[in-house]
Amino acid sequence: MRTADRARSLTFMESVIETKGLTKRFGERTAVDTVDLVVPAGVAFGFLGPNGAGKTTLIRTLLGLTRASGGEFSLLGLPQPAKRRQALARVGAIVEEPKFHPHLTGRENLKIVAAARDRAAAARIDDSLERVGLAHRADDRVKAYSLGMRQRLGIARCLIADPTLLILDEPMNGLDPAGILEMRHLIRAFVGEGRTVFLSSHLLDEVEKTCDRVAIVDQGRVILQGAVGEIGADGEPTLVVDVDDVAAAEGALAGETRISRIEAEAGRLRLSLADGLGAADVNRLLVQAGIAVSRLEPARATLEDTFLAVTSRLESNE
Amino acid sequence: MSLVSAEILKLVRRRGTMAWCAILTIGSVLIAYVILISLHAANPAHHGPAGGRENLKNLIFLLGGLANVAAILIGSAAGSQDVSSGVFRELVVTGRPRGTLFNVRLPGALAVLLPLVATGFGIAVLGAFALAGDRPHPTGSEIWHDAAYVLSITSVDVALAIGLAAFASSRVVVGVLIAWNAIVSHLLISITSLGGARKFIDVAAAQHFLPPGVNDRVIPMSGVTAVVILLVWAAVFQRAGRWWVLRRDA
């Protein structure tokens, strides 16, 4: 499908993945717990969570690799599992580490999967290999490939489907810094072509740099979802203050009830502000107490801050 | 490329397995003829010509046993290679029904095995005529019996191996089926108190197609019964394997 066609078709599709109460249990253990998730079309969507949070199980359930224990879901607007074949024909996926027949070459491995896809898939093999930079090694046996090359071959295998939706489970695993950067550029290029990329990862920084929207998952539950910028901006404003006497500054601010938290480190205070307290108010309090302020800067709440806050909140509730 | 062609590609690129299968099906016949020719050349008075109908009977019995091992090797590889390499998961996420992914294994494996077996069989028959000397040539009926025996025993064992490989690793499948074919089934066939029940053993049914005089312990049954029994064995194992492939987590 051409990029323009894909973009046009996406305008009629509000979400590419939608789950309602999706649940997967393994005996007594609930790996995916009544998940409601909406992945809009045409974005890079980060599915963020610590190891063992249920990310891969959710992906396996979406792809029909394991049966859901409850709830319902759709892929590309098609109800699953009823319209599984039609939906997966337009989905490319890497689940955990991409697997191949080690005794076959990279090209032969793609031929094997192309045989299971539509007739046009085989014609896309060369372009896919070229795109991920493996054309020169395509006729080497996969057992001679590095993990990074296998990741790239996995992406090439996704591309032979000309997918509308790419589901990538921890695609940065095993990549060196250059490979991570290359993968990030590839993902953004896919989004630029009108594809949707659903990216699961435990690497906060990568999700923040790569994705437009994000869902944070822990212990099988989706805790937060929204635009990366919105989620990062959630929570109390934080102020970083460099002072000459940290102990005295801490004492001077201790009585201010609109400061909900004070963290002291070498020559620096990190303050969580509430009820409209601003940087100028803090500066005034410190100066009035005779403390020299050398730096006063609002700290941008990162996705990492939010992630750690919500996951630790979850732990403290148990 | 069709899914069956993909199965063939996966199998023929297994160099070790293919080398062993070629040795078992073609190499064994060639080696047997080399030995027979050498013996005849060394002592023509004591060892007759290497060809002829009697030598062909013995060669077919040998080929049946060894091609049977080749069938198990290829069948177990065809039945287990996608799961053991982790590629089954990658095939499932294409949306192709799991049943289809399982169903193409048998024709793929037969497409690899049967040309090898046919070549070995062809060499055996050719040698039986070319090296017969003053010995009688095999008849058309005998050749038909020989072909039916080799074809039935190998085809059924491919189906059995593929079905069983859905549940166990290829090594286990190879061990179990070789033990069954070489030891257990023959022990059961030799237990006369089992009477007519022995005809339900697949090896006994396949032996029905052996030319008369090759094996004295052939259980009497009609050709139709033998074919039905072999088909039922193949169908049961294929059905079981397919059932598990449809249900297992990929």
Coordinates of C-alpha atoms in Angstrom, one line a residue:
Chain A
M1 CA 0.0 0.0 0.0
R2 CA 1.4 3.4 -0.9
T3 CA 2.0 5.9 1.9
A4 CA -0.7 8.3 0.8
D5 CA -3.2 5.4 0.6
R6 CA -2.2 4.2 4.0
A7 CA -2.6 7.7 5.5
R8 CA -6.0 8.1 3.8
S9 CA -7.2 4.7 5.2
L10 CA -6.0 5.7 8.6
T11 CA -8.2 8.8 8.7
F12 CA -11.2 6.4 8.7
M13 CA -9.7 4.3 11.5
E14 CA -9.6 6.1 14.9
S15 CA -7.8 3.4 16.8
V16 CA -5.7 0.5 15.6
I17 CA -5.7 -1.4 18.9
E18 CA -8.6 -1.2 21.3
T19 CA -9.1 -3.5 24.3
K20 CA -11.9 -3.6 26.9
G21 CA -11.4 -5.5 30.1
L22 CA -8.7 -7.7 28.4
T23 CA -7.5 -10.3 30.9
K24 CA -5.1 -13.2 30.7
R25 CA -4.6 -15.5 33.6
F26 CA -2.1 -18.3 34.1
G27 CA -3.7 -20.4 36.8
E28 CA -4.0 -18.2 39.9
R29 CA -1.7 -15.6 38.5
T30 CA -3.2 -12.7 36.5
A31 CA -0.7 -11.5 33.9
V32 CA -3.0 -9.0 32.2
D33 CA -5.7 -7.5 34.4
T34 CA -8.8 -6.0 32.8
V35 CA -6.8 -3.8 30.5
D36 CA -8.6 -1.0 28.7
L37 CA -6.2 0.4 26.1
V38 CA -6.7 2.6 23.0
V39 CA -3.9 3.0 20.5
P40 CA -4.7 5.7 18.0
A41 CA -3.7 5.4 14.4
G42 CA -0.6 7.0 12.9
V43 CA 1.4 7.4 16.1
A44 CA 4.4 5.7 17.8
F45 CA 2.7 4.3 21.0
G46 CA 5.0 3.3 23.9
F47 CA 3.8 0.5 26.1
L48 CA 6.0 1.1 29.1
G49 CA 6.5 -1.1 32.2
P50 CA 9.0 -2.8 34.3
N51 CA 10.1 -6.4 33.5
G52 CA 7.3 -8.8 34.3
A53 CA 4.6 -6.1 34.2
G54 CA 2.6 -8.1 31.5
K55 CA 3.7 -6.3 28.4
T56 CA 4.7 -9.3 26.4
T57 CA 1.7 -11.3 27.6
L58 CA -0.6 -8.5 26.3
I59 CA 1.2 -8.5 23.0
R60 CA 0.9 -12.3 22.7
T61 CA -2.8 -12.1 23.5
L62 CA -3.3 -9.4 20.9
L63 CA -1.6 -11.5 18.3
G64 CA -3.4 -14.7 19.0
L65 CA -0.4 -16.5 20.3
T66 CA -2.2 -17.2 23.5
R67 CA -6.0 -17.1 24.3
A68 CA -7.4 -14.3 26.3
S69 CA -9.1 -15.3 29.6
G70 CA -11.6 -12.5 29.4
G71 CA -12.5 -9.2 27.8
E72 CA -12.6 -8.2 24.2
F73 CA -10.3 -6.5 21.8
S74 CA -10.0 -5.3 18.2
L75 CA -7.0 -4.8 15.8
L76 CA -7.3 -2.3 13.0
G77 CA -10.9 -1.9 13.8
L78 CA -11.6 -5.6 13.3
P79 CA -13.0 -7.7 16.2
Q80 CA -10.6 -10.4 17.5
P81 CA -10.3 -13.3 17.2
A82 CA -13.3 -13.4 14.7
K83 CA -11.4 -11.4 12.1
R84 CA -8.0 -12.5 13.1
R85 CA -6.7 -13.4 9.6
Q86 CA -7.8 -10.2 8.0
A87 CA -6.3 -8.1 10.8
L88 CA -2.9 -9.9 11.1
A89 CA -2.4 -9.7 7.3
R90 CA -1.8 -6.0 7.9
V91 CA 0.2 -6.3 11.1
G92 CA 4.0 -6.9 11.4
A93 CA 5.2 -8.0 14.8
I94 CA 8.3 -8.9 16.7
V95 CA 7.5 -10.7 20.0
E96 CA 10.4 -11.0 22.4
E97 CA 13.6 -11.8 20.5
P98 CA 12.9 -12.4 16.8
K99 CA 13.4 -16.1 16.0
F100 CA 14.6 -17.6 12.7
H101 CA 15.7 -20.9 11.3
P102 CA 19.4 -20.7 12.0
H103 CA 20.3 -23.1 9.1
L104 CA 18.7 -20.8 6.5
T105 CA 19.9 -17.5 5.2
G106 CA 18.3 -14.2 6.1
R107 CA 16.6 -14.1 2.6
E108 CA 15.4 -17.7 2.9
N109 CA 13.9 -16.9 6.3
L110 CA 12.0 -14.0 4.8
K111 CA 10.8 -16.3 2.0
I112 CA 9.4 -18.7 4.5
V113 CA 7.3 -16.0 6.1
A114 CA 6.4 -14.4 2.8
A115 CA 4.9 -17.8 1.8
A116 CA 2.5 -17.5 4.7
R117 CA 1.5 -13.9 3.7
D118 CA 0.0 -12.5 0.5
R119 CA 1.6 -13.0 -2.9
A120 CA 3.0 -9.5 -2.9
A121 CA 5.1 -10.2 0.2
A122 CA 7.8 -12.1 -1.6
A123 CA 8.3 -9.1 -4.0
R124 CA 9.0 -6.9 -0.9
I125 CA 11.9 -9.0 0.4
D126 CA 14.7 -7.2 -1.3
D127 CA 13.4 -3.7 -0.4
S128 CA 12.9 -4.7 3.2
L129 CA 16.5 -6.1 3.5
E130 CA 17.8 -3.0 1.8
R131 CA 15.9 -0.7 4.2
V132 CA 17.3 -2.3 7.4
G133 CA 20.8 -2.4 5.9
L134 CA 21.1 -6.2 5.6
A135 CA 21.1 -6.6 1.8
H136 CA 24.8 -7.4 1.8
R137 CA 24.4 -10.1 4.4
A138 CA 21.1 -11.5 3.1
D139 CA 22.6 -14.7 1.8
D140 CA 24.5 -15.5 5.0
R141 CA 23.1 -18.1 7.3
V142 CA 21.2 -16.5 10.2
K143 CA 23.3 -18.5 12.7
A144 CA 26.2 -16.2 11.8
Y145 CA 24.1 -13.0 12.6
S146 CA 24.6 -10.9 15.7
L147 CA 21.6 -10.1 17.9
G148 CA 21.5 -6.6 16.4
M149 CA 21.3 -8.1 12.9
R150 CA 18.6 -10.4 14.0
Q151 CA 16.6 -7.5 15.3
R152 CA 17.0 -5.8 12.0
L153 CA 16.0 -8.9 10.1
G154 CA 13.0 -9.1 12.4
I155 CA 12.0 -5.6 11.2
A156 CA 12.6 -6.6 7.6
R157 CA 10.3 -9.6 8.2
C158 CA 7.6 -7.2 9.5
L159 CA 8.0 -4.9 6.5
I160 CA 7.3 -7.7 3.9
A161 CA 3.7 -7.5 5.0
D162 CA 3.6 -3.7 4.3
P163 CA 2.0 -3.4 7.7
T164 CA -0.4 -0.7 8.8
L165 CA 0.5 -1.6 12.4
L166 CA 3.9 -2.7 13.7
I167 CA 4.0 -4.3 17.1
L168 CA 7.6 -4.3 18.4
D169 CA 8.3 -6.0 21.7
E170 CA 11.5 -4.5 23.2
P171 CA 13.1 -3.8 19.8
M172 CA 16.1 -2.0 21.4
N173 CA 17.2 -5.1 23.2
G174 CA 20.7 -6.1 22.2
L175 CA 21.4 -3.0 20.1
D176 CA 24.5 -0.9 20.6
P177 CA 24.0 2.9 20.8
A178 CA 24.3 3.4 17.1
G179 CA 21.8 0.6 16.6
I180 CA 19.4 2.2 19.0
L181 CA 19.6 5.5 17.2
E182 CA 19.0 3.7 13.9
M183 CA 16.0 1.9 15.3
R184 CA 14.6 5.1 16.6
H185 CA 14.9 6.8 13.2
L186 CA 13.3 3.7 11.6
I187 CA 10.4 3.9 13.9
R188 CA 9.9 7.6 13.3
A189 CA 10.1 6.9 9.6
F190 CA 7.4 4.3 9.8
V191 CA 5.1 6.7 11.6
G192 CA 6.0 9.3 8.9
E193 CA 4.7 6.8 6.3
G194 CA 1.4 6.6 8.0
R195 CA 2.0 3.4 9.9
T196 CA 1.3 2.9 13.6
V197 CA 4.1 1.6 15.8
F198 CA 3.1 -0.1 19.1
L199 CA 6.4 -0.3 21.0
S200 CA 6.8 -2.2 24.3
S201 CA 9.8 -1.3 26.3
H202 CA 11.2 -1.0 29.8
L203 CA 13.6 1.8 28.6
L204 CA 11.9 5.0 29.7
D205 CA 14.3 7.3 27.9
E206 CA 13.8 5.5 24.6
V207 CA 10.0 5.6 24.8
E208 CA 10.2 9.3 25.7
K209 CA 12.4 10.0 22.7
T210 CA 10.6 7.8 20.2
C211 CA 6.9 7.8 21.1
D212 CA 4.1 10.2 20.7
R213 CA 1.8 8.5 23.2
V214 CA 2.4 6.1 26.0
A215 CA 0.7 3.7 28.4
I216 CA 2.3 2.8 31.7
V217 CA 1.7 -0.8 32.8
D218 CA 2.5 -2.5 36.0
Q219 CA 1.4 -5.8 37.5
G220 CA -0.8 -6.4 34.5
R221 CA -2.7 -3.2 34.8
V222 CA -2.6 0.0 32.7
I223 CA -2.0 2.8 35.2
L224 CA -1.8 5.8 32.9
Q225 CA -2.1 6.5 29.2
G226 CA -1.9 9.6 27.2
A227 CA 0.5 11.9 25.2
V228 CA 4.1 11.6 26.3
G229 CA 4.2 15.4 27.1
E230 CA 1.0 15.3 29.1
I231 CA 2.0 12.3 31.2
G232 CA 5.4 13.9 31.8
A233 CA 3.8 17.1 32.9
D234 CA 1.5 15.4 35.4
G235 CA 2.1 15.9 39.1
E236 CA 3.3 18.8 41.2
P237 CA 5.7 21.4 39.8
T238 CA 9.2 20.9 41.0
L239 CA 11.8 23.6 41.6
V240 CA 15.6 23.1 41.8
V241 CA 17.4 25.6 44.0
D242 CA 21.1 26.0 44.4
V243 CA 22.1 27.6 47.7
D244 CA 25.2 28.3 49.8
D245 CA 23.8 26.6 52.9
V246 CA 21.5 23.7 52.3
A247 CA 20.8 23.0 56.0
A248 CA 19.8 26.6 56.7
A249 CA 17.7 26.7 53.5
E250 CA 15.9 23.5 54.5
G251 CA 15.2 25.1 57.9
A252 CA 13.9 28.3 56.4
L253 CA 11.5 26.5 54.1
A254 CA 10.4 23.9 56.6
G255 CA 7.5 26.0 57.8
E256 CA 6.1 26.7 54.4
T257 CA 3.0 24.4 54.1
R258 CA 2.7 24.9 50.3
I259 CA 6.0 23.0 49.8
S260 CA 4.9 19.3 49.9
R261 CA 8.4 17.8 49.7
I262 CA 12.0 18.9 50.2
E263 CA 14.9 16.8 49.0
A264 CA 18.3 18.0 49.9
E265 CA 21.5 17.0 48.1
A266 CA 25.0 18.6 47.8
G267 CA 24.4 22.4 47.5
R268 CA 21.0 21.8 46.1
L269 CA 17.3 21.5 47.1
R270 CA 14.6 19.9 45.1
L271 CA 11.2 21.3 46.1
S272 CA 7.7 20.0 45.2
L273 CA 5.4 23.1 45.1
A274 CA 1.7 23.2 45.7
D275 CA -1.2 25.7 46.0
G276 CA 0.2 28.2 43.6
L277 CA 3.6 28.7 45.3
G278 CA 6.0 30.0 42.7
A279 CA 9.8 30.3 42.2
A280 CA 9.7 34.1 43.2
D281 CA 8.0 33.2 46.5
V282 CA 10.7 30.6 47.3
N283 CA 13.4 33.1 46.4
R284 CA 11.9 35.7 48.7
L285 CA 11.7 33.3 51.6
L286 CA 15.3 32.2 51.2
V287 CA 16.7 35.8 50.8
Q288 CA 14.8 37.0 53.8
A289 CA 16.5 34.2 55.8
G290 CA 19.9 35.4 54.6
I291 CA 20.6 32.5 52.3
A292 CA 22.4 33.2 49.0
V293 CA 20.5 31.7 46.0
S294 CA 22.8 31.0 43.0
R295 CA 20.3 29.1 40.8
L296 CA 16.5 28.8 40.8
E297 CA 15.0 26.6 38.0
P298 CA 11.7 24.8 37.5
A299 CA 12.5 21.1 36.8
R300 CA 10.7 19.5 33.9
A301 CA 9.0 16.4 35.1
T302 CA 10.2 13.5 32.9
L303 CA 8.4 10.4 31.9
E304 CA 10.8 8.6 34.2
D305 CA 9.5 10.8 37.2
T306 CA 5.9 9.9 36.4
F307 CA 6.7 6.3 35.8
L308 CA 8.6 5.9 39.1
A309 CA 5.9 7.9 40.9
V310 CA 3.0 5.8 39.6
T311 CA 4.7 2.4 40.0
S312 CA 6.0 3.2 43.5
R313 CA 2.5 4.4 44.4
L314 CA 1.1 1.1 43.3
E315 CA 3.6 -0.7 45.5
S316 CA 2.9 1.4 48.5
N317 CA -0.8 0.7 48.2
E318 CA -0.2 -3.1 48.6
Chain B
M1 CA 6.6 -19.6 -3.0
S2 CA 3.8 -21.8 -1.6
L3 CA 3.7 -23.0 2.0
V4 CA 4.6 -26.5 0.8
S5 CA 7.6 -25.1 -1.1
A6 CA 8.6 -23.3 2.1
E7 CA 8.5 -26.6 4.0
I8 CA 10.6 -28.2 1.3
L9 CA 13.2 -25.4 1.5
K10 CA 13.4 -25.8 5.3
L11 CA 14.1 -29.5 5.0
V12 CA 16.5 -29.6 2.1
R13 CA 18.7 -27.0 3.7
R14 CA 19.3 -29.3 6.7
R15 CA 22.5 -30.7 5.3
G16 CA 23.1 -33.3 8.0
T17 CA 19.7 -34.7 7.9
M18 CA 19.6 -34.8 4.1
A19 CA 23.1 -36.4 3.9
W20 CA 21.9 -39.2 6.3
C21 CA 18.7 -39.7 4.4
A22 CA 20.6 -40.0 1.1
I23 CA 22.9 -42.5 2.6
L24 CA 20.0 -44.5 4.0
T25 CA 18.0 -44.6 0.9
I26 CA 20.4 -44.4 -2.0
G27 CA 23.8 -45.1 -0.4
S28 CA 22.6 -48.3 1.2
V29 CA 21.4 -49.8 -2.1
L30 CA 24.7 -48.8 -3.9
I31 CA 26.8 -50.2 -1.0
A32 CA 24.7 -53.4 -1.1
Y33 CA 25.3 -53.8 -4.9
V34 CA 29.0 -53.0 -4.5
I35 CA 29.3 -55.8 -1.9
L36 CA 27.3 -58.3 -4.0
I37 CA 29.3 -57.5 -7.2
S38 CA 32.6 -57.8 -5.2
L39 CA 31.5 -61.2 -3.8
H40 CA 30.5 -62.4 -7.2
A41 CA 33.7 -61.2 -8.8
A42 CA 35.8 -62.8 -6.0
N43 CA 34.1 -66.2 -6.0
P44 CA 31.6 -66.6 -8.9
A45 CA 31.1 -70.3 -8.1
H46 CA 29.9 -69.6 -4.5
H47 CA 28.3 -66.1 -5.0
G48 CA 25.9 -65.7 -7.9
P49 CA 25.3 -62.5 -9.9
A50 CA 24.4 -59.4 -7.9
G51 CA 21.0 -58.9 -9.6
G52 CA 18.0 -61.0 -10.1
R53 CA 14.7 -61.4 -8.3
E54 CA 16.0 -63.0 -5.1
N55 CA 18.6 -60.3 -4.5
L56 CA 16.0 -57.7 -5.2
K57 CA 13.7 -59.1 -2.6
N58 CA 16.5 -58.8 0.0
L59 CA 17.5 -55.4 -1.2
I60 CA 13.9 -54.2 -0.9
F61 CA 13.7 -55.5 2.7
L62 CA 16.9 -53.6 3.5
L63 CA 15.7 -50.5 1.7
G64 CA 12.3 -50.7 3.5
G65 CA 14.0 -50.7 6.9
L66 CA 16.5 -48.0 6.2
A67 CA 14.2 -45.7 4.2
N68 CA 11.9 -46.1 7.2
V69 CA 14.6 -44.5 9.3
A70 CA 15.0 -41.7 6.8
A71 CA 11.2 -41.2 6.8
I72 CA 11.3 -40.8 10.6
L73 CA 14.2 -38.4 10.4
I74 CA 12.5 -36.2 7.9
G75 CA 9.1 -36.4 9.5
S76 CA 10.4 -35.5 12.9
A77 CA 12.3 -32.6 11.5
A78 CA 9.2 -31.4 9.5
G79 CA 7.0 -31.7 12.6
S80 CA 9.3 -30.0 15.1
Q81 CA 11.5 -27.5 13.3
D82 CA 9.2 -24.5 13.4
V83 CA 8.5 -24.9 17.1
S84 CA 12.0 -25.7 18.2
S85 CA 13.4 -22.7 16.3
G86 CA 10.7 -20.4 17.6
V87 CA 9.6 -19.6 14.0
F88 CA 6.1 -21.1 14.6
R89 CA 5.2 -18.0 16.5
E90 CA 6.4 -15.8 13.6
L91 CA 4.2 -17.8 11.2
V92 CA 1.2 -17.7 13.5
V93 CA 1.3 -13.9 13.6
T94 CA 0.9 -13.7 9.9
G95 CA -2.7 -14.7 10.5
R96 CA -2.4 -18.0 8.6
P97 CA -4.6 -20.6 10.4
R98 CA -2.5 -23.0 12.5
G99 CA -4.3 -25.9 10.9
T100 CA -2.9 -24.8 7.5
L101 CA 0.6 -24.4 8.9
F102 CA 0.4 -28.0 10.2
N103 CA -1.3 -29.5 7.1
V104 CA 1.5 -28.4 4.8
R105 CA 4.1 -30.4 6.8
L106 CA 3.1 -33.8 5.4
P107 CA 3.2 -32.9 1.7
G108 CA 6.4 -31.0 2.2
A109 CA 8.1 -33.9 3.9
L110 CA 6.9 -36.4 1.4
A111 CA 8.1 -34.2 -1.4
V112 CA 11.6 -34.4 0.1
L113 CA 11.6 -38.0 1.1
L114 CA 9.9 -39.8 -1.9
P115 CA 12.4 -38.7 -4.6
L116 CA 15.2 -40.1 -2.4
V117 CA 13.3 -43.4 -1.8
A118 CA 12.3 -43.6 -5.5
T119 CA 15.9 -43.1 -6.5
G120 CA 17.1 -45.9 -4.2
F121 CA 14.3 -48.1 -5.4
G122 CA 15.0 -47.4 -9.0
I123 CA 18.7 -48.3 -8.6
A124 CA 17.7 -51.5 -6.8
V125 CA 15.3 -52.5 -9.7
L126 CA 17.7 -51.4 -12.4
G127 CA 20.5 -53.5 -10.8
A128 CA 18.2 -56.4 -10.5
F129 CA 17.9 -56.5 -14.3
A130 CA 21.3 -55.2 -15.3
L131 CA 23.2 -57.5 -12.9
A132 CA 21.0 -60.5 -13.2
G133 CA 23.3 -62.6 -15.3
D134 CA 21.7 -66.1 -15.6
R135 CA 19.3 -65.4 -12.6
P136 CA 15.6 -64.9 -13.2
H137 CA 14.4 -61.3 -13.5
P138 CA 11.8 -59.9 -11.1
T139 CA 8.3 -59.9 -12.5
G140 CA 6.1 -56.8 -12.9
S141 CA 3.9 -58.0 -10.0
E142 CA 6.9 -58.4 -7.7
I143 CA 8.1 -54.9 -8.5
W144 CA 4.7 -53.6 -7.8
H145 CA 4.6 -55.4 -4.4
D146 CA 8.1 -54.0 -3.6
A147 CA 7.1 -50.5 -4.5
A148 CA 3.9 -50.6 -2.5
Y149 CA 5.8 -52.0 0.5
V150 CA 8.5 -49.3 0.5
L151 CA 6.0 -46.5 -0.3
S152 CA 3.6 -47.6 2.4
I153 CA 6.1 -48.0 5.2
T154 CA 7.9 -44.7 4.5
S155 CA 4.8 -42.6 3.9
V156 CA 3.0 -43.8 7.0
D157 CA 6.1 -43.3 9.1
V158 CA 6.5 -39.7 7.9
A159 CA 2.9 -39.0 8.9
L160 CA 3.4 -40.7 12.3
A161 CA 6.6 -38.7 12.9
I162 CA 5.0 -35.4 12.0
G163 CA 2.1 -36.0 14.3
L164 CA 4.2 -37.2 17.2
A165 CA 6.6 -34.3 16.8
A166 CA 3.8 -31.9 17.7
F167 CA 4.1 -33.2 21.2
A168 CA 7.8 -34.1 21.7
S169 CA 11.2 -33.1 20.5
S170 CA 12.6 -34.6 17.3
R171 CA 15.1 -36.7 19.2
V172 CA 12.4 -38.3 21.3
V173 CA 10.3 -38.9 18.2
V174 CA 13.2 -40.6 16.3
G175 CA 13.9 -42.8 19.3
V176 CA 10.3 -43.8 19.9
L177 CA 9.5 -44.6 16.3
I178 CA 12.7 -46.5 15.6
A179 CA 12.2 -48.5 18.7
W180 CA 8.6 -49.2 17.7
N181 CA 9.5 -50.2 14.1
A182 CA 12.6 -52.2 14.8
I183 CA 11.7 -53.9 18.1
V184 CA 8.3 -53.4 19.7
S185 CA 6.1 -54.0 16.6
H186 CA 8.0 -57.1 15.7
L187 CA 7.8 -58.5 19.2
L188 CA 4.0 -57.9 19.1
I189 CA 3.7 -59.5 15.7
S190 CA 5.6 -62.6 17.0
I191 CA 3.1 -63.1 19.9
T192 CA 0.8 -65.6 18.2
S193 CA -1.7 -65.5 21.1
L194 CA -2.6 -62.0 19.9
G195 CA -4.1 -63.7 16.8
G196 CA -5.9 -61.5 14.3
A197 CA -5.4 -58.4 16.5
R198 CA -1.9 -58.2 15.2
K199 CA -3.1 -57.1 11.8
F200 CA -3.9 -53.7 13.4
I201 CA -0.1 -53.1 13.9
D202 CA 1.0 -50.7 11.1
V203 CA 4.2 -52.6 10.5
A204 CA 2.2 -55.8 10.0
A205 CA -0.1 -54.0 7.5
A206 CA 2.9 -52.7 5.6
Q207 CA 4.4 -56.1 5.5
H208 CA 1.3 -57.3 3.6
F209 CA 2.8 -55.7 0.5
L210 CA 6.1 -57.6 0.8
P211 CA 6.6 -60.1 -2.1
P212 CA 6.0 -63.7 -1.0
G213 CA 8.9 -65.4 0.6
V214 CA 10.7 -62.4 2.1
N215 CA 9.2 -62.6 5.5
D216 CA 7.6 -65.8 7.0
R217 CA 5.8 -63.9 9.8
V218 CA 3.4 -61.8 7.5
I219 CA 0.0 -61.6 9.1
P220 CA -2.6 -62.6 6.6
M221 CA -5.0 -59.8 5.6
S222 CA -6.5 -58.4 2.4
G223 CA -4.9 -55.5 0.5
V224 CA -7.8 -53.3 1.3
T225 CA -7.5 -54.0 5.0
A226 CA -3.8 -53.3 5.0
V227 CA -4.4 -50.0 3.2
V228 CA -7.2 -49.0 5.6
I229 CA -5.1 -49.9 8.7
L230 CA -2.2 -47.8 7.4
L231 CA -4.4 -44.9 6.6
V232 CA -6.0 -45.0 10.0
W233 CA -2.6 -45.0 11.7
A234 CA -1.5 -42.0 9.6
A235 CA -4.8 -40.2 10.2
V236 CA -4.9 -40.7 14.0
F237 CA -1.3 -39.3 14.4
Q238 CA -2.0 -36.4 12.0
R239 CA -5.2 -35.6 13.8
A240 CA -3.6 -35.7 17.2
G241 CA -0.7 -33.5 16.1
R242 CA -3.0 -31.0 14.4
W243 CA -5.2 -30.9 17.5
W244 CA -2.3 -30.0 19.7
V245 CA -0.9 -27.4 17.2
L246 CA -4.3 -25.7 17.3
R247 CA -4.4 -25.5 21.0
R248 CA -0.8 -24.9 22.2
D249 CA 0.5 -21.4 23.0
A250 CA 2.8 -20.3 20.2

